[in-house]
Every structure is written in structure tokens, then in C-alpha cells.
Amino acid sequence: MSPLHVVILAAGQGSRMKSSLPKVLHPVAGKPMLHHVIETAMALDAEQIHVVIGHAGDRVREASDTYPVNWVEQSEQLGTGHAVAQVLPHLPDQARVLILYGDVPLTRTDTLHQLVDTLDERQLALLTVTLDDPNGYGRIVRNEEGRVTAIVEHKDASEAQRAIREVNTGILAVIAKHLKAWLPSLSNRNAQGEYYLTDIIGLAAAQGITIRVAQPATVTEVEGVNNRVQLAALERAWQRQQAERLMLAGVTLADPERLDVRGQVTVGQDVFIDANVLLEGDVVLEEGVRVGFGCVIRDSRIARGTEIHPYSVIESSVIGENAQIGPFARFRPGNTLAANTKVGNFVEIKKSVVGAGSKINHLSYVGDARLGERVNVGAGTITCNYDGANKHATVIGDGAFIGSNTSLVAPVTVGSDATIGAGSTITRDVADTELAVARGKQRNIAGWERPKKPE
Ligand code: UD1
Ligand code: CA
């Protein structure tokens, strides 16, 4: 099989987006549309991916510099045929060439395999759809035998041709040597004064090349984005697909219309996700996990049986089995919690390790800390981990009890089974089993009279 080269057209301005951000960088599911397309091309094992850029090309390139693609400039946008022609010097004659679009983000690889897998020089493979309203699209013209003979752009079409409902998606595949023969001969004498890529269909048919036609599973796969209304529609379509995939994998969604996935989610069975949840990056929810209303979980792994109560925000953390988190818990990056832990309301936790069965139930800040097992952290406890220049660690041994409203001034170590009296400011290490109390002594003054307001 000859090498596959993918050409992605992304030079257009996208003026109807009314945006200073280039159109192909507008995100679907948190990722620029162009990156969806590049990743699709990568999934096809393309030997090379060429992206044609023009308007705001430098910004597009900078935003995509982690991808292994060949950037090709099209300095003037003279039409889709002209855009593909810019890539010709980079294409080996025998290469299979697949044309994709930077503003058509949701094409599935299965659909594209149909076009490229068996492609040879006797064929041109075309992806078409049949629409109730074909207005604006290029029409697929067939002869009496039903063979495709040409594509006619809407603006150039006759009344009879405009009645055709089968339209060009723009996505096609053909061997490079044909492009090299046909593209230089295109003319721009047409209604839009452009060099139409679609004119190669007529040239191919005239040479006896078979125009092989395939259809996508859904129209969403070939829908492009010209304005923000269409962008939002594709976002919803993608989200609906994610929701369906999760439900079919054994997840109950309180409302499939109110889940947002921006990344990869891996799930066990019998996960429950309440409404208005956002899952970002790489998220793993093991069997039986419950995620409450309004939670945000990013790049985290939640072990089986754990419950995340409403409005918790969890970032880059690993949470063990049967833990109870939130409501209103905030996990900043870098936490590892063991099984049966509890992190309750209005607790902020960062870069901390929490041992099995330990509890931080209310109103605390725990940062750069290592807690052993069965530790009880009272309400209002603060690890004072920052001295204005450096971060310091707090270490708390197994079974320690930290009284409410304690300040632990790091670096500091509290031993196993030690007890800290409520309201203490702990600046020195506390040994195993010791009680530490560090607060002003209470004085009671009998017969004291409050100041009075003047008459
Ligand atoms: C094109 C097809 C039409 C098809 C439709 C599907 C042609 C002539 N027509 O029409 O048959 O039904 O797509 O949406 O191909 N681009 C460049 N450089 C250019 C011109 C365009 O990079 O010089 C890029 C644009 O950024 C855009 C894509 O190519 O992403 C399509 O161009 P556009 O002008 O929108 O083509 P349509 O008129 O929609
Ligand atoms: Ca278009």
C-alpha cells in the first residue's frame, strides 16, 4: 500500500466567527478544531500531514507546535484547488492523498478508512451526504448509470442541478500523481472566480477514473463551522456522543444533556454522575463511583466506591476506595488519598498524602503535608506551609488528633497518636503520644463592666 499523505486546509479567514482567534483554533470539547483534525490524521497512520495555512498562519502554527506536521503557506486564498496545489511539491507521485478541513472537526477514522484503505490510481474516493436542504453545497452530478461525473458548485449550478440533494462534503482521496496532472490545469472562470478543487471530479471521470462514493455514519462527521452557532451545535453533538458512550459502558447520567467531557474518561460499571458535571483531561472513575451535582474533575483517578459530593473541584489527584469528598471540597494538584478517607466542606488540599481512614472534615487548608492513617484534622486547621519564599512540609503521624483551629507552622512534625489542643499555633515538633497546647491562657474577670455609650 502506498504511503498516506493527509492535506488539511486551514487557510481561510473565518470572518463569520467575528473573532480575533483564527477559526480553526476555536475549541470543540476544549480542544482547537484543527487539533481534532490533526489527531484524526495521526490515527490514520499518515506518513505526513500537511496543513495549509494563510490567515493568521503564524498563530495557528504556534498554537499547534507540538504536532508533527508540515506547514504549507497559501499566501492568497484563491480557492480549494489552489490551496491543495501548494502542497504538490511535498507529495510523492504514488502517495494516497486525503483532503480534510481544519474547520470540520468530528470526522471518524472509520469513515476515512473507507476512502483511503483500498485506494489506487484507477479511483478517486469521495465522501458525500444527502441533505434535505442542500443550499450552498457543491452538488454531486451522476449520469444515467448512476456514476458520478462531476461536482457543480451551488453558485454555478442550473435549476435542475440545484434540485440534487446529494452534496460534496469536500473530503476526498486520490493518488498524488493525478493531483499533479489536474490541479495546474484548473481555471477560475466560474461564479466565484476561484480555483475549485471540485473541478477535478469532472477531469477524473473524463479520463475513465472511477469515482467511488462513501457516506459518513452521521452528518455531524462532515459538518463544518462557519459561525459560533454551528460551533455550539457541534459541541453539543460531540458531548451527546460522549454521554452515550459512557451510558453504554454502564454509567448512569442524571441528565445526558448536562455532562461535559473535555478529554478522555475511563469508567467502571455502575458509576453515577449527577447533572452539570465537567470532566477534563484524563479522568478515571472506577466501579461504583458517584459524582455529585456541579463537580469539576480534571486529570484524576477516583477509586471504586468513592463518593464526590456536590460542587467539589478536583485536579490532578488520586483518591482511594470508599472515600467521601465534599460537598465544596477543593483539590489543587498533587494529592494522593488512601482508602476510606474523608475531605469535607470548604477544605482546600494541595500536594498532600493522606493515609487510610484519615479525616479532614471541615474548613481547613492542608498543603505540602503527609498525614498517616486514622488522623483526625479538626475544623479550621491550617498548614502554614509558606514563609513568603519557600514551601515547607508538615508531617502528621498515625492516629494523631489535631484540635480545631490549629495552625501548624511548617516545617513541623506531629508524632503518632499525639494530640494538639484546639486553637494552638504549633511551631515545634510534637513527639509521639504527647499533648501539645500552644495558646493564650484563659482569664475570667468577675464583676467586669462593659463601657457604656454616653447618654
Ligand atoms: C467547499 C466545496 C463544496 C462543498 C463544501 C462543503 C469547493 C470548490 N467547494 O465549498 O463542494 O460542498 O466545501 O463544505 O471546494 N480554503 C483554503 N484556501 C482557499 C480556499 C479555502 O484553505 O483558498 C479552506 C477554507 O479555510 C475552508 C475550506 O477550505 O476550511 C473550504 O473552503 P470554502 O471556501 O468554505 O468552500 P465552500 O464554498 O464551503
Ligand atoms: Ca465552507
GROMACS .gro file of C-alpha atoms and ligand atoms in nm:
model
  495
    1MET     CA    1   0.000   0.000   0.000
    2SER     CA    2   0.144   0.339  -0.098
    3PRO     CA    3   0.210   0.596   0.177
    4LEU     CA    4  -0.077   0.809   0.302
    5HIS     CA    5  -0.038   1.188   0.298
    6VAL     CA    6  -0.311   1.396   0.460
    7VAL     CA    7  -0.367   1.756   0.349
    8ILE     CA    8  -0.565   1.975   0.591
    9LEU     CA    9  -0.698   2.303   0.451
   10ALA     CA   10  -0.691   2.577   0.713
   11ALA     CA   11  -0.606   2.897   0.530
   12GLY     CA   12  -0.948   3.061   0.529
   13GLN     CA   13  -1.023   3.364   0.745
   14GLY     CA   14  -1.344   3.256   0.908
   15SER     CA   15  -1.476   3.612   0.921
   16ARG     CA   16  -1.824   3.499   1.027
   17MET     CA   17  -1.680   3.384   1.360
   18LYS     CA   18  -1.633   3.759   1.441
   19SER     CA   19  -1.324   3.670   1.638
   20SER     CA   20  -0.961   3.769   1.674
   21LEU     CA   21  -0.888   3.400   1.730
   22PRO     CA   22  -0.833   3.215   1.398
   23LYS     CA   23  -1.137   2.999   1.327
   24VAL     CA   24  -0.957   2.664   1.333
   25LEU     CA   25  -0.830   2.739   1.685
   26HIS     CA   26  -1.180   2.772   1.829
   27PRO     CA   27  -1.227   2.472   2.057
   28VAL     CA   28  -1.468   2.184   2.047
   29ALA     CA   29  -1.464   1.986   2.373
   30GLY     CA   30  -1.182   2.206   2.499
   31LYS     CA   31  -0.952   2.135   2.203
   32PRO     CA   32  -0.896   2.351   1.892
   33MET     CA   33  -1.086   2.219   1.591
   34LEU     CA   34  -0.764   2.190   1.391
   35HIS     CA   35  -0.613   1.967   1.662
   36HIS     CA   36  -0.908   1.729   1.638
   37VAL     CA   37  -0.840   1.703   1.264
   38ILE     CA   38  -0.463   1.656   1.306
   39GLU     CA   39  -0.526   1.382   1.563
   40THR     CA   40  -0.766   1.210   1.325
   41ALA     CA   41  -0.495   1.219   1.057
   42MET     CA   42  -0.244   1.079   1.305
   43ALA     CA   43  -0.482   0.798   1.395
   44LEU     CA   44  -0.485   0.702   1.025
   45ASP     CA   45  -0.108   0.649   1.042
   46ALA     CA   46  -0.039   0.911   0.780
   47GLU     CA   47   0.322   0.924   0.665
   48GLN     CA   48   0.299   1.300   0.652
   49ILE     CA   49   0.037   1.559   0.748
   50HIS     CA   50   0.042   1.888   0.557
   51VAL     CA   51  -0.155   2.182   0.692
   52VAL     CA   52  -0.225   2.468   0.452
   53ILE     CA   53  -0.230   2.797   0.644
   54GLY     CA   54  -0.286   3.156   0.538
   55HIS     CA   55  -0.486   3.396   0.751
   56ALA     CA   56  -0.317   3.429   1.093
   57GLY     CA   57  -0.098   3.137   0.989
   58ASP     CA   58   0.170   3.216   1.246
   59ARG     CA   59  -0.078   3.199   1.530
   60VAL     CA   60  -0.219   2.872   1.404
   61ARG     CA   61   0.130   2.727   1.376
   62GLU     CA   62   0.239   2.846   1.722
   63ALA     CA   63  -0.072   2.705   1.886
   64SER     CA   64  -0.004   2.368   1.721
   65ASP     CA   65   0.374   2.337   1.751
   66THR     CA   66   0.362   2.007   1.943
   67TYR     CA   67   0.216   1.827   1.641
   68PRO     CA   68   0.441   1.664   1.379
   69VAL     CA   69   0.302   1.842   1.073
   70ASN     CA   70   0.440   2.011   0.764
   71TRP     CA   71   0.314   2.370   0.742
   72VAL     CA   72   0.247   2.498   0.392
   73GLU     CA   73   0.172   2.864   0.322
   74GLN     CA   74  -0.101   2.975   0.091
   75SER     CA   75  -0.043   3.350   0.077
   76GLU     CA   76  -0.363   3.432  -0.111
   77GLN     CA   77  -0.682   3.230  -0.075
   78LEU     CA   78  -0.768   3.167  -0.437
   79GLY     CA   79  -0.980   2.857  -0.380
   80THR     CA   80  -0.964   2.500  -0.254
   81GLY     CA   81  -0.792   2.378  -0.572
   82HIS     CA   82  -0.524   2.645  -0.534
   83ALA     CA   83  -0.483   2.553  -0.165
   84VAL     CA   84  -0.414   2.186  -0.242
   85ALA     CA   85  -0.182   2.287  -0.527
   86GLN     CA   86   0.051   2.449  -0.270
   87VAL     CA   87   0.122   2.105  -0.127
   88LEU     CA   88   0.205   1.930  -0.457
   89PRO     CA   89   0.586   1.967  -0.426
   90HIS     CA   90   0.569   1.775  -0.095
   91LEU     CA   91   0.377   1.477  -0.230
   92PRO     CA   92   0.543   1.163  -0.374
   93ASP     CA   93   0.369   1.065  -0.701
   94GLN     CA   94   0.240   0.734  -0.566
   95ALA     CA   95   0.112   0.871  -0.233
   96ARG     CA   96  -0.252   0.831  -0.144
   97VAL     CA   97  -0.368   1.184  -0.062
   98LEU     CA   98  -0.661   1.253   0.172
   99ILE     CA   99  -0.804   1.606   0.185
  100LEU     CA  100  -0.950   1.720   0.519
  101TYR     CA  101  -1.057   2.061   0.656
  102GLY     CA  102  -0.943   2.241   0.969
  103ASP     CA  103  -1.297   2.354   1.041
  104VAL     CA  104  -1.459   2.007   1.008
  105PRO     CA  105  -1.351   1.857   1.340
  106LEU     CA  106  -1.558   1.547   1.409
  107THR     CA  107  -1.491   1.308   1.121
  108ARG     CA  108  -1.441   0.950   1.244
  109THR     CA  109  -1.143   0.748   1.134
  110ASP     CA  110  -1.369   0.454   1.034
  111THR     CA  111  -1.533   0.676   0.776
  112LEU     CA  112  -1.198   0.785   0.633
  113HIS     CA  113  -1.066   0.429   0.620
  114GLN     CA  114  -1.345   0.361   0.369
  115LEU     CA  115  -1.190   0.625   0.141
  116VAL     CA  116  -0.820   0.551   0.171
  117ASP     CA  117  -0.775   0.182   0.255
  118THR     CA  118  -0.817   0.034  -0.092
  119LEU     CA  119  -0.743   0.346  -0.295
  120ASP     CA  120  -0.542   0.302  -0.615
  121GLU     CA  121  -0.475   0.512  -0.923
  122ARG     CA  122  -0.784   0.389  -1.106
  123GLN     CA  123  -1.011   0.555  -0.848
  124LEU     CA  124  -1.098   0.878  -0.678
  125ALA     CA  125  -1.284   0.834  -0.348
  126LEU     CA  126  -1.538   1.093  -0.246
  127LEU     CA  127  -1.736   1.142   0.075
  128THR     CA  128  -2.089   1.267   0.012
  129VAL     CA  129  -2.406   1.321   0.214
  130THR     CA  130  -2.768   1.363   0.118
  131LEU     CA  131  -2.931   1.667   0.277
  132ASP     CA  132  -3.288   1.793   0.298
  133ASP     CA  133  -3.152   2.141   0.241
  134PRO     CA  134  -2.851   2.123   0.005
  135ASN     CA  135  -2.828   2.502  -0.032
  136GLY     CA  136  -2.474   2.634  -0.065
  137TYR     CA  137  -2.304   2.298  -0.122
  138GLY     CA  138  -2.144   2.151  -0.431
  139ARG     CA  139  -2.388   1.906  -0.597
  140ILE     CA  140  -2.295   1.552  -0.698
  141VAL     CA  141  -2.385   1.508  -1.065
  142ARG     CA  142  -2.443   1.149  -1.185
  143ASN     CA  143  -2.506   1.007  -1.531
  144GLU     CA  144  -2.791   0.771  -1.638
  145GLU     CA  145  -2.596   0.475  -1.500
  146GLY     CA  146  -2.568   0.646  -1.164
  147ARG     CA  147  -2.193   0.712  -1.199
  148VAL     CA  148  -2.057   1.037  -1.064
  149THR     CA  149  -1.942   1.259  -1.348
  150ALA     CA  150  -1.886   1.599  -1.186
  151ILE     CA  151  -1.939   1.829  -0.891
  152VAL     CA  152  -2.110   2.159  -0.961
  153GLU     CA  153  -2.083   2.436  -0.703
  154HIS     CA  154  -2.415   2.582  -0.585
  155LYS     CA  155  -2.344   2.923  -0.739
  156ASP     CA  156  -2.263   2.767  -1.076
  157ALA     CA  157  -2.548   2.513  -1.075
  158SER     CA  158  -2.853   2.514  -1.301
  159GLU     CA  159  -3.204   2.494  -1.153
  160ALA     CA  160  -3.213   2.123  -1.232
  161GLN     CA  161  -2.875   2.066  -1.063
  162ARG     CA  162  -2.982   2.263  -0.757
  163ALA     CA  163  -3.259   2.007  -0.706
  164ILE     CA  164  -2.991   1.741  -0.640
  165ARG     CA  165  -2.976   1.667  -0.267
  166GLU     CA  166  -2.656   1.463  -0.268
  167VAL     CA  167  -2.374   1.706  -0.187
  168ASN     CA  168  -1.997   1.720  -0.165
  169THR     CA  169  -1.856   1.714   0.188
  170GLY     CA  170  -1.522   1.834   0.049
  171ILE     CA  171  -1.343   1.527   0.185
  172LEU     CA  172  -1.184   1.313  -0.087
  173ALA     CA  173  -0.889   1.087  -0.155
  174VAL     CA  174  -0.686   1.039  -0.471
  175ILE     CA  175  -0.335   0.936  -0.578
  176ALA     CA  176  -0.091   1.230  -0.584
  177LYS     CA  177   0.018   1.193  -0.945
  178HIS     CA  178  -0.337   1.270  -1.059
  179LEU     CA  179  -0.346   1.586  -0.850
  180LYS     CA  180  -0.016   1.685  -1.008
  181ALA     CA  181  -0.169   1.638  -1.353
  182TRP     CA  182  -0.503   1.806  -1.286
  183LEU     CA  183  -0.453   2.093  -1.042
  184PRO     CA  184  -0.225   2.306  -1.263
  185SER     CA  185  -0.489   2.293  -1.537
  186LEU     CA  186  -0.777   2.429  -1.327
  187SER     CA  187  -0.935   2.753  -1.433
  188ASN     CA  188  -1.104   3.016  -1.218
  189ARG     CA  189  -1.364   3.112  -1.476
  190ASN     CA  190  -1.665   3.038  -1.256
  191ALA     CA  191  -1.920   3.221  -1.043
  192GLN     CA  192  -1.678   3.278  -0.755
  193GLY     CA  193  -1.358   3.339  -0.955
  194GLU     CA  194  -1.189   3.060  -0.755
  195TYR     CA  195  -0.981   2.755  -0.841
  196TYR     CA  196  -1.221   2.480  -0.738
  197LEU     CA  197  -1.078   2.152  -0.611
  198THR     CA  198  -1.413   2.004  -0.706
  199ASP     CA  199  -1.337   2.052  -1.077
  200ILE     CA  200  -1.100   1.752  -1.059
  201ILE     CA  201  -1.402   1.523  -1.036
  202GLY     CA  202  -1.505   1.608  -1.393
  203LEU     CA  203  -1.144   1.565  -1.514
  204ALA     CA  204  -1.116   1.226  -1.342
  205ALA     CA  205  -1.446   1.099  -1.481
  206ALA     CA  206  -1.349   1.212  -1.833
  207GLN     CA  207  -1.031   1.001  -1.804
  208GLY     CA  208  -1.231   0.694  -1.709
  209ILE     CA  209  -1.126   0.703  -1.345
  210THR     CA  210  -1.391   0.554  -1.117
  211ILE     CA  211  -1.543   0.796  -0.870
  212ARG     CA  212  -1.606   0.579  -0.565
  213VAL     CA  213  -1.851   0.733  -0.318
  214ALA     CA  214  -1.881   0.669   0.057
  215GLN     CA  215  -2.109   0.816   0.323
  216PRO     CA  216  -2.037   0.901   0.686
  217ALA     CA  217  -2.242   0.737   0.963
  218THR     CA  218  -2.387   1.076   1.064
  219VAL     CA  219  -2.394   1.423   0.909
  220THR     CA  220  -2.217   1.559   1.219
  221GLU     CA  221  -1.898   1.396   1.095
  222VAL     CA  222  -1.877   1.621   0.794
  223GLU     CA  223  -2.028   1.941   0.931
  224GLY     CA  224  -1.806   2.245   0.916
  225VAL     CA  225  -1.807   2.552   1.136
  226ASN     CA  226  -1.859   2.897   0.989
  227ASN     CA  227  -2.006   3.078   1.290
  228ARG     CA  228  -2.045   3.029   1.664
  229VAL     CA  229  -2.395   2.887   1.632
  230GLN     CA  230  -2.255   2.598   1.428
  231LEU     CA  231  -1.965   2.567   1.671
  232ALA     CA  232  -2.208   2.524   1.962
  233ALA     CA  233  -2.411   2.271   1.765
  234LEU     CA  234  -2.102   2.055   1.704
  235GLU     CA  235  -2.000   2.088   2.067
  236ARG     CA  236  -2.341   1.951   2.173
  237ALA     CA  237  -2.325   1.673   1.916
  238TRP     CA  238  -1.983   1.567   2.042
  239GLN     CA  239  -2.097   1.584   2.405
  240ARG     CA  240  -2.403   1.373   2.325
  241GLN     CA  241  -2.172   1.110   2.174
  242GLN     CA  242  -1.956   1.108   2.487
  243ALA     CA  243  -2.262   1.079   2.710
  244GLU     CA  244  -2.390   0.786   2.504
  245ARG     CA  245  -2.056   0.612   2.513
  246LEU     CA  246  -2.047   0.643   2.894
  247MET     CA  247  -2.404   0.522   2.939
  248LEU     CA  248  -2.338   0.220   2.717
  249ALA     CA  249  -2.031   0.146   2.933
  250GLY     CA  250  -2.255   0.123   3.242
  251VAL     CA  251  -2.270   0.479   3.373
  252THR     CA  252  -2.596   0.635   3.489
  253LEU     CA  253  -2.617   1.000   3.391
  254ALA     CA  254  -2.876   1.210   3.572
  255ASP     CA  255  -2.906   1.414   3.252
  256PRO     CA  256  -2.702   1.327   2.941
  257GLU     CA  257  -2.753   1.683   2.817
  258ARG     CA  258  -2.579   1.825   3.121
  259LEU     CA  259  -2.245   1.647   3.121
  260ASP     CA  260  -1.935   1.796   2.960
  261VAL     CA  261  -1.635   1.585   2.872
  262ARG     CA  262  -1.319   1.758   2.756
  263GLY     CA  263  -1.071   1.475   2.737
  264GLN     CA  264  -1.058   1.101   2.796
  265VAL     CA  265  -1.283   0.940   3.053
  266THR     CA  266  -1.239   0.579   3.160
  267VAL     CA  267  -1.517   0.425   3.366
  268GLY     CA  268  -1.608   0.115   3.562
  269GLN     CA  269  -1.963  -0.014   3.590
  270ASP     CA  270  -2.235   0.148   3.796
  271VAL     CA  271  -2.079   0.489   3.810
  272PHE     CA  272  -2.337   0.761   3.877
  273ILE     CA  273  -2.283   1.115   3.750
  274ASP     CA  274  -2.526   1.383   3.858
  275ALA     CA  275  -2.610   1.685   3.641
  276ASN     CA  276  -2.378   1.972   3.546
  277VAL     CA  277  -2.055   1.779   3.587
  278LEU     CA  278  -1.740   1.868   3.390
  279LEU     CA  279  -1.472   1.602   3.331
  280GLU     CA  280  -1.146   1.730   3.182
  281GLY     CA  281  -0.820   1.572   3.069
  282ASP     CA  282  -0.761   1.210   3.171
  283VAL     CA  283  -1.021   1.104   3.425
  284VAL     CA  284  -1.072   0.755   3.562
  285LEU     CA  285  -1.387   0.676   3.759
  286GLU     CA  286  -1.377   0.321   3.892
  287GLU     CA  287  -1.674   0.097   3.961
  288GLY     CA  288  -1.948   0.244   4.177
  289VAL     CA  289  -1.805   0.596   4.199
  290ARG     CA  290  -2.069   0.866   4.250
  291VAL     CA  291  -2.009   1.220   4.132
  292GLY     CA  292  -2.241   1.485   4.273
  293PHE     CA  293  -2.409   1.782   4.108
  294GLY     CA  294  -2.183   2.054   3.973
  295CYS     CA  295  -1.846   1.883   4.025
  296VAL     CA  296  -1.536   1.951   3.813
  297ILE     CA  297  -1.281   1.669   3.789
  298ARG     CA  298  -0.960   1.710   3.591
  299ASP     CA  299  -0.676   1.462   3.532
  300SER     CA  300  -0.766   1.248   3.832
  301ARG     CA  301  -0.830   0.890   3.927
  302ILE     CA  302  -1.114   0.806   4.167
  303ALA     CA  303  -1.113   0.451   4.305
  304ARG     CA  304  -1.415   0.228   4.343
  305GLY     CA  305  -1.698   0.317   4.576
  306THR     CA  306  -1.583   0.672   4.638
  307GLU     CA  307  -1.840   0.947   4.654
  308ILE     CA  308  -1.772   1.303   4.542
  309HIS     CA  309  -2.044   1.527   4.684
  310PRO     CA  310  -2.178   1.835   4.501
  311TYR     CA  311  -1.969   2.130   4.389
  312SER     CA  312  -1.629   1.977   4.451
  313VAL     CA  313  -1.334   2.066   4.226
  314ILE     CA  314  -1.065   1.801   4.192
  315GLU     CA  315  -0.746   1.847   3.994
  316SER     CA  316  -0.454   1.608   3.930
  317SER     CA  317  -0.525   1.385   4.229
  318VAL     CA  318  -0.561   1.017   4.309
  319ILE     CA  319  -0.837   0.924   4.554
  320GLY     CA  320  -0.859   0.577   4.707
  321GLU     CA  321  -1.156   0.346   4.758
  322ASN     CA  322  -1.468   0.437   4.952
  323ALA     CA  323  -1.359   0.791   5.025
  324GLN     CA  324  -1.609   1.070   5.097
  325ILE     CA  325  -1.524   1.402   4.934
  326GLY     CA  326  -1.706   1.736   4.963
  327PRO     CA  327  -1.951   1.898   4.923
  328PHE     CA  328  -1.746   2.205   4.830
  329ALA     CA  329  -1.404   2.041   4.856
  330ARG     CA  330  -1.119   2.183   4.652
  331PHE     CA  331  -0.831   1.961   4.545
  332ARG     CA  332  -0.543   2.152   4.388
  333PRO     CA  333  -0.290   1.935   4.201
  334GLY     CA  334  -0.080   1.662   4.355
  335ASN     CA  335  -0.281   1.478   4.621
  336THR     CA  336  -0.287   1.108   4.694
  337LEU     CA  337  -0.558   0.987   4.930
  338ALA     CA  338  -0.578   0.631   5.060
  339ALA     CA  339  -0.898   0.431   5.114
  340ASN     CA  340  -1.176   0.540   5.348
  341THR     CA  341  -1.054   0.896   5.376
  342LYS     CA  342  -1.281   1.199   5.421
  343VAL     CA  343  -1.224   1.550   5.294
  344GLY     CA  344  -1.524   1.762   5.375
  345ASN     CA  345  -1.675   2.100   5.301
  346PHE     CA  346  -1.458   2.405   5.242
  347VAL     CA  347  -1.136   2.209   5.266
  348GLU     CA  348  -0.854   2.304   5.028
  349ILE     CA  349  -0.586   2.040   4.984
  350LYS     CA  350  -0.269   2.055   4.774
  351LYS     CA  351   0.036   1.828   4.720
  352SER     CA  352  -0.058   1.614   5.017
  353VAL     CA  353  -0.065   1.247   5.102
  354VAL     CA  354  -0.347   1.129   5.327
  355GLY     CA  355  -0.335   0.782   5.488
  356ALA     CA  356  -0.622   0.536   5.516
  357GLY     CA  357  -0.916   0.637   5.730
  358SER     CA  358  -0.792   0.990   5.793
  359LYS     CA  359  -1.042   1.277   5.805
  360ILE     CA  360  -1.023   1.647   5.728
  361ASN     CA  361  -1.388   1.725   5.766
  362HIS     CA  362  -1.435   2.099   5.764
  363LEU     CA  363  -1.286   2.438   5.676
  364SER     CA  364  -0.917   2.354   5.651
  365TYR     CA  365  -0.613   2.419   5.434
  366VAL     CA  366  -0.376   2.126   5.402
  367GLY     CA  367  -0.077   2.186   5.172
  368ASP     CA  368   0.257   2.003   5.132
  369ALA     CA  369   0.151   1.766   5.409
  370ARG     CA  370   0.190   1.396   5.477
  371LEU     CA  371  -0.076   1.251   5.700
  372GLY     CA  372  -0.056   0.895   5.833
  373GLU     CA  373  -0.355   0.668   5.892
  374ARG     CA  374  -0.656   0.747   6.113
  375VAL     CA  375  -0.553   1.110   6.159
  376ASN     CA  376  -0.831   1.347   6.262
  377VAL     CA  377  -0.782   1.705   6.149
  378GLY     CA  378  -1.022   1.940   6.331
  379ALA     CA  379  -1.220   2.220   6.173
  380GLY     CA  380  -1.028   2.529   6.078
  381THR     CA  381  -0.683   2.367   6.081
  382ILE     CA  382  -0.427   2.541   5.861
  383THR     CA  383  -0.088   2.416   5.748
  384CYS     CA  384   0.125   2.731   5.734
  385ASN     CA  385   0.338   2.591   5.453
  386TYR     CA  386   0.473   2.912   5.302
  387ASP     CA  387   0.713   3.157   5.465
  388GLY     CA  388   0.694   3.408   5.183
  389ALA     CA  389   0.982   3.250   4.994
  390ASN     CA  390   0.978   2.873   5.040
  391LYS     CA  391   0.726   2.593   5.085
  392HIS     CA  392   0.773   2.364   5.386
  393ALA     CA  393   0.634   2.024   5.474
  394THR     CA  394   0.403   1.918   5.756
  395VAL     CA  395   0.420   1.555   5.871
  396ILE     CA  396   0.148   1.405   6.091
  397GLY     CA  397   0.181   1.051   6.233
  398ASP     CA  398  -0.081   0.774   6.250
  399GLY     CA  399  -0.367   0.829   6.489
  400ALA     CA  400  -0.280   1.192   6.567
  401PHE     CA  401  -0.564   1.425   6.669
  402ILE     CA  402  -0.536   1.789   6.562
  403GLY     CA  403  -0.772   2.012   6.761
  404SER     CA  404  -0.985   2.267   6.583
  405ASN     CA  405  -0.840   2.597   6.469
  406THR     CA  406  -0.482   2.481   6.487
  407SER     CA  407  -0.204   2.645   6.288
  408LEU     CA  408   0.076   2.404   6.200
  409VAL     CA  409   0.377   2.622   6.115
  410ALA     CA  410   0.588   2.417   5.875
  411PRO     CA  411   0.836   2.259   5.869
  412VAL     CA  412   0.686   2.068   6.159
  413THR     CA  413   0.623   1.708   6.259
  414VAL     CA  414   0.344   1.582   6.483
  415GLY     CA  415   0.410   1.228   6.612
  416SER     CA  416   0.183   0.925   6.608
  417ASP     CA  417  -0.109   0.936   6.848
  418ALA     CA  418  -0.010   1.290   6.950
  419THR     CA  419  -0.286   1.535   7.044
  420ILE     CA  420  -0.295   1.907   6.970
  421GLY     CA  421  -0.520   2.127   7.181
  422ALA     CA  422  -0.772   2.338   6.992
  423GLY     CA  423  -0.656   2.685   6.893
  424SER     CA  424  -0.285   2.601   6.909
  425THR     CA  425  -0.014   2.755   6.696
  426ILE     CA  426   0.237   2.471   6.665
  427THR     CA  427   0.590   2.584   6.578
  428ARG     CA  428   0.794   2.298   6.728
  429ASP     CA  429   0.779   1.924   6.663
  430VAL     CA  430   0.550   1.718   6.886
  431ALA     CA  431   0.666   1.367   6.982
  432ASP     CA  432   0.456   1.051   6.964
  433THR     CA  433   0.167   1.040   7.214
  434GLU     CA  434   0.243   1.391   7.355
  435LEU     CA  435  -0.026   1.654   7.410
  436ALA     CA  436   0.073   1.998   7.282
  437VAL     CA  437  -0.122   2.311   7.377
  438ALA     CA  438   0.005   2.642   7.247
  439ARG     CA  439  -0.243   2.922   7.307
  440GLY     CA  440  -0.301   3.213   7.545
  441LYS     CA  441  -0.431   3.104   7.889
  442GLN     CA  442  -0.794   3.193   7.960
  443ARG     CA  443  -0.853   3.456   8.232
  444ASN     CA  444  -1.203   3.515   8.373
  445ILE     CA  445  -1.261   3.856   8.534
  446ALA     CA  446  -1.557   3.867   8.771
  447GLY     CA  447  -1.767   4.182   8.808
  448TRP     CA  448  -1.630   4.344   8.491
  449GLU     CA  449  -1.847   4.620   8.348
  450ARG     CA  450  -1.883   4.693   7.978
  451PRO     CA  451  -1.815   5.050   7.860
  452LYS     CA  452  -2.142   5.240   7.816
  453LYS     CA  453  -2.244   5.475   7.534
  454PRO     CA  454  -2.274   5.841   7.651
  455GLU     CA  455  -2.641   5.946   7.716
  456UD1     C1  456  -1.649   2.356  -0.049
  456UD1     C2  457  -1.667   2.274  -0.176
  456UD1     C3  458  -1.813   2.232  -0.188
  456UD1     C4  459  -1.857   2.157  -0.064
  456UD1     C5  460  -1.829   2.240   0.061
  456UD1     C6  461  -1.854   2.158   0.184
  456UD1     C7  462  -1.505   2.363  -0.333
  456UD1     C8  463  -1.484   2.448  -0.453
  456UD1     N1  464  -1.629   2.355  -0.289
  456UD1     O1  465  -1.724   2.476  -0.068
  456UD1     O2  466  -1.829   2.150  -0.300
  456UD1     O3  467  -1.994   2.126  -0.073
  456UD1     O4  468  -1.691   2.282   0.064
  456UD1     O5  469  -1.844   2.241   0.297
  456UD1     O6  470  -1.411   2.302  -0.285
  456UD1     N2  471  -0.966   2.711   0.197
  456UD1     C9  472  -0.831   2.735   0.194
  456UD1     N3  473  -0.780   2.811   0.095
  456UD1    C10  474  -0.859   2.863  -0.003
  456UD1    C11  475  -0.997   2.837   0.000
  456UD1    C12  476  -1.048   2.760   0.101
  456UD1     O7  477  -0.757   2.691   0.281
  456UD1     O8  478  -0.804   2.930  -0.092
  456UD1    C13  479  -1.022   2.629   0.306
  456UD1    C14  480  -1.116   2.712   0.391
  456UD1     O9  481  -1.047   2.764   0.503
  456UD1    C15  482  -1.222   2.612   0.433
  456UD1    C16  483  -1.219   2.508   0.323
  456UD1    O10  484  -1.100   2.527   0.250
  456UD1    O11  485  -1.187   2.548   0.552
  456UD1    C17  486  -1.342   2.516   0.233
  456UD1    O12  487  -1.341   2.638   0.164
  456UD1     P1  488  -1.474   2.718   0.134
  456UD1    O13  489  -1.440   2.836   0.054
  456UD1    O14  490  -1.550   2.740   0.261
  456UD1    O15  491  -1.552   2.615   0.043
  456UD1     P2  492  -1.708   2.607   0.026
  456UD1    O16  493  -1.755   2.722  -0.050
  456UD1    O17  494  -1.773   2.580   0.155
  457CA      CA  495  -1.726   2.605   0.369
   0.00000   0.00000   0.00000
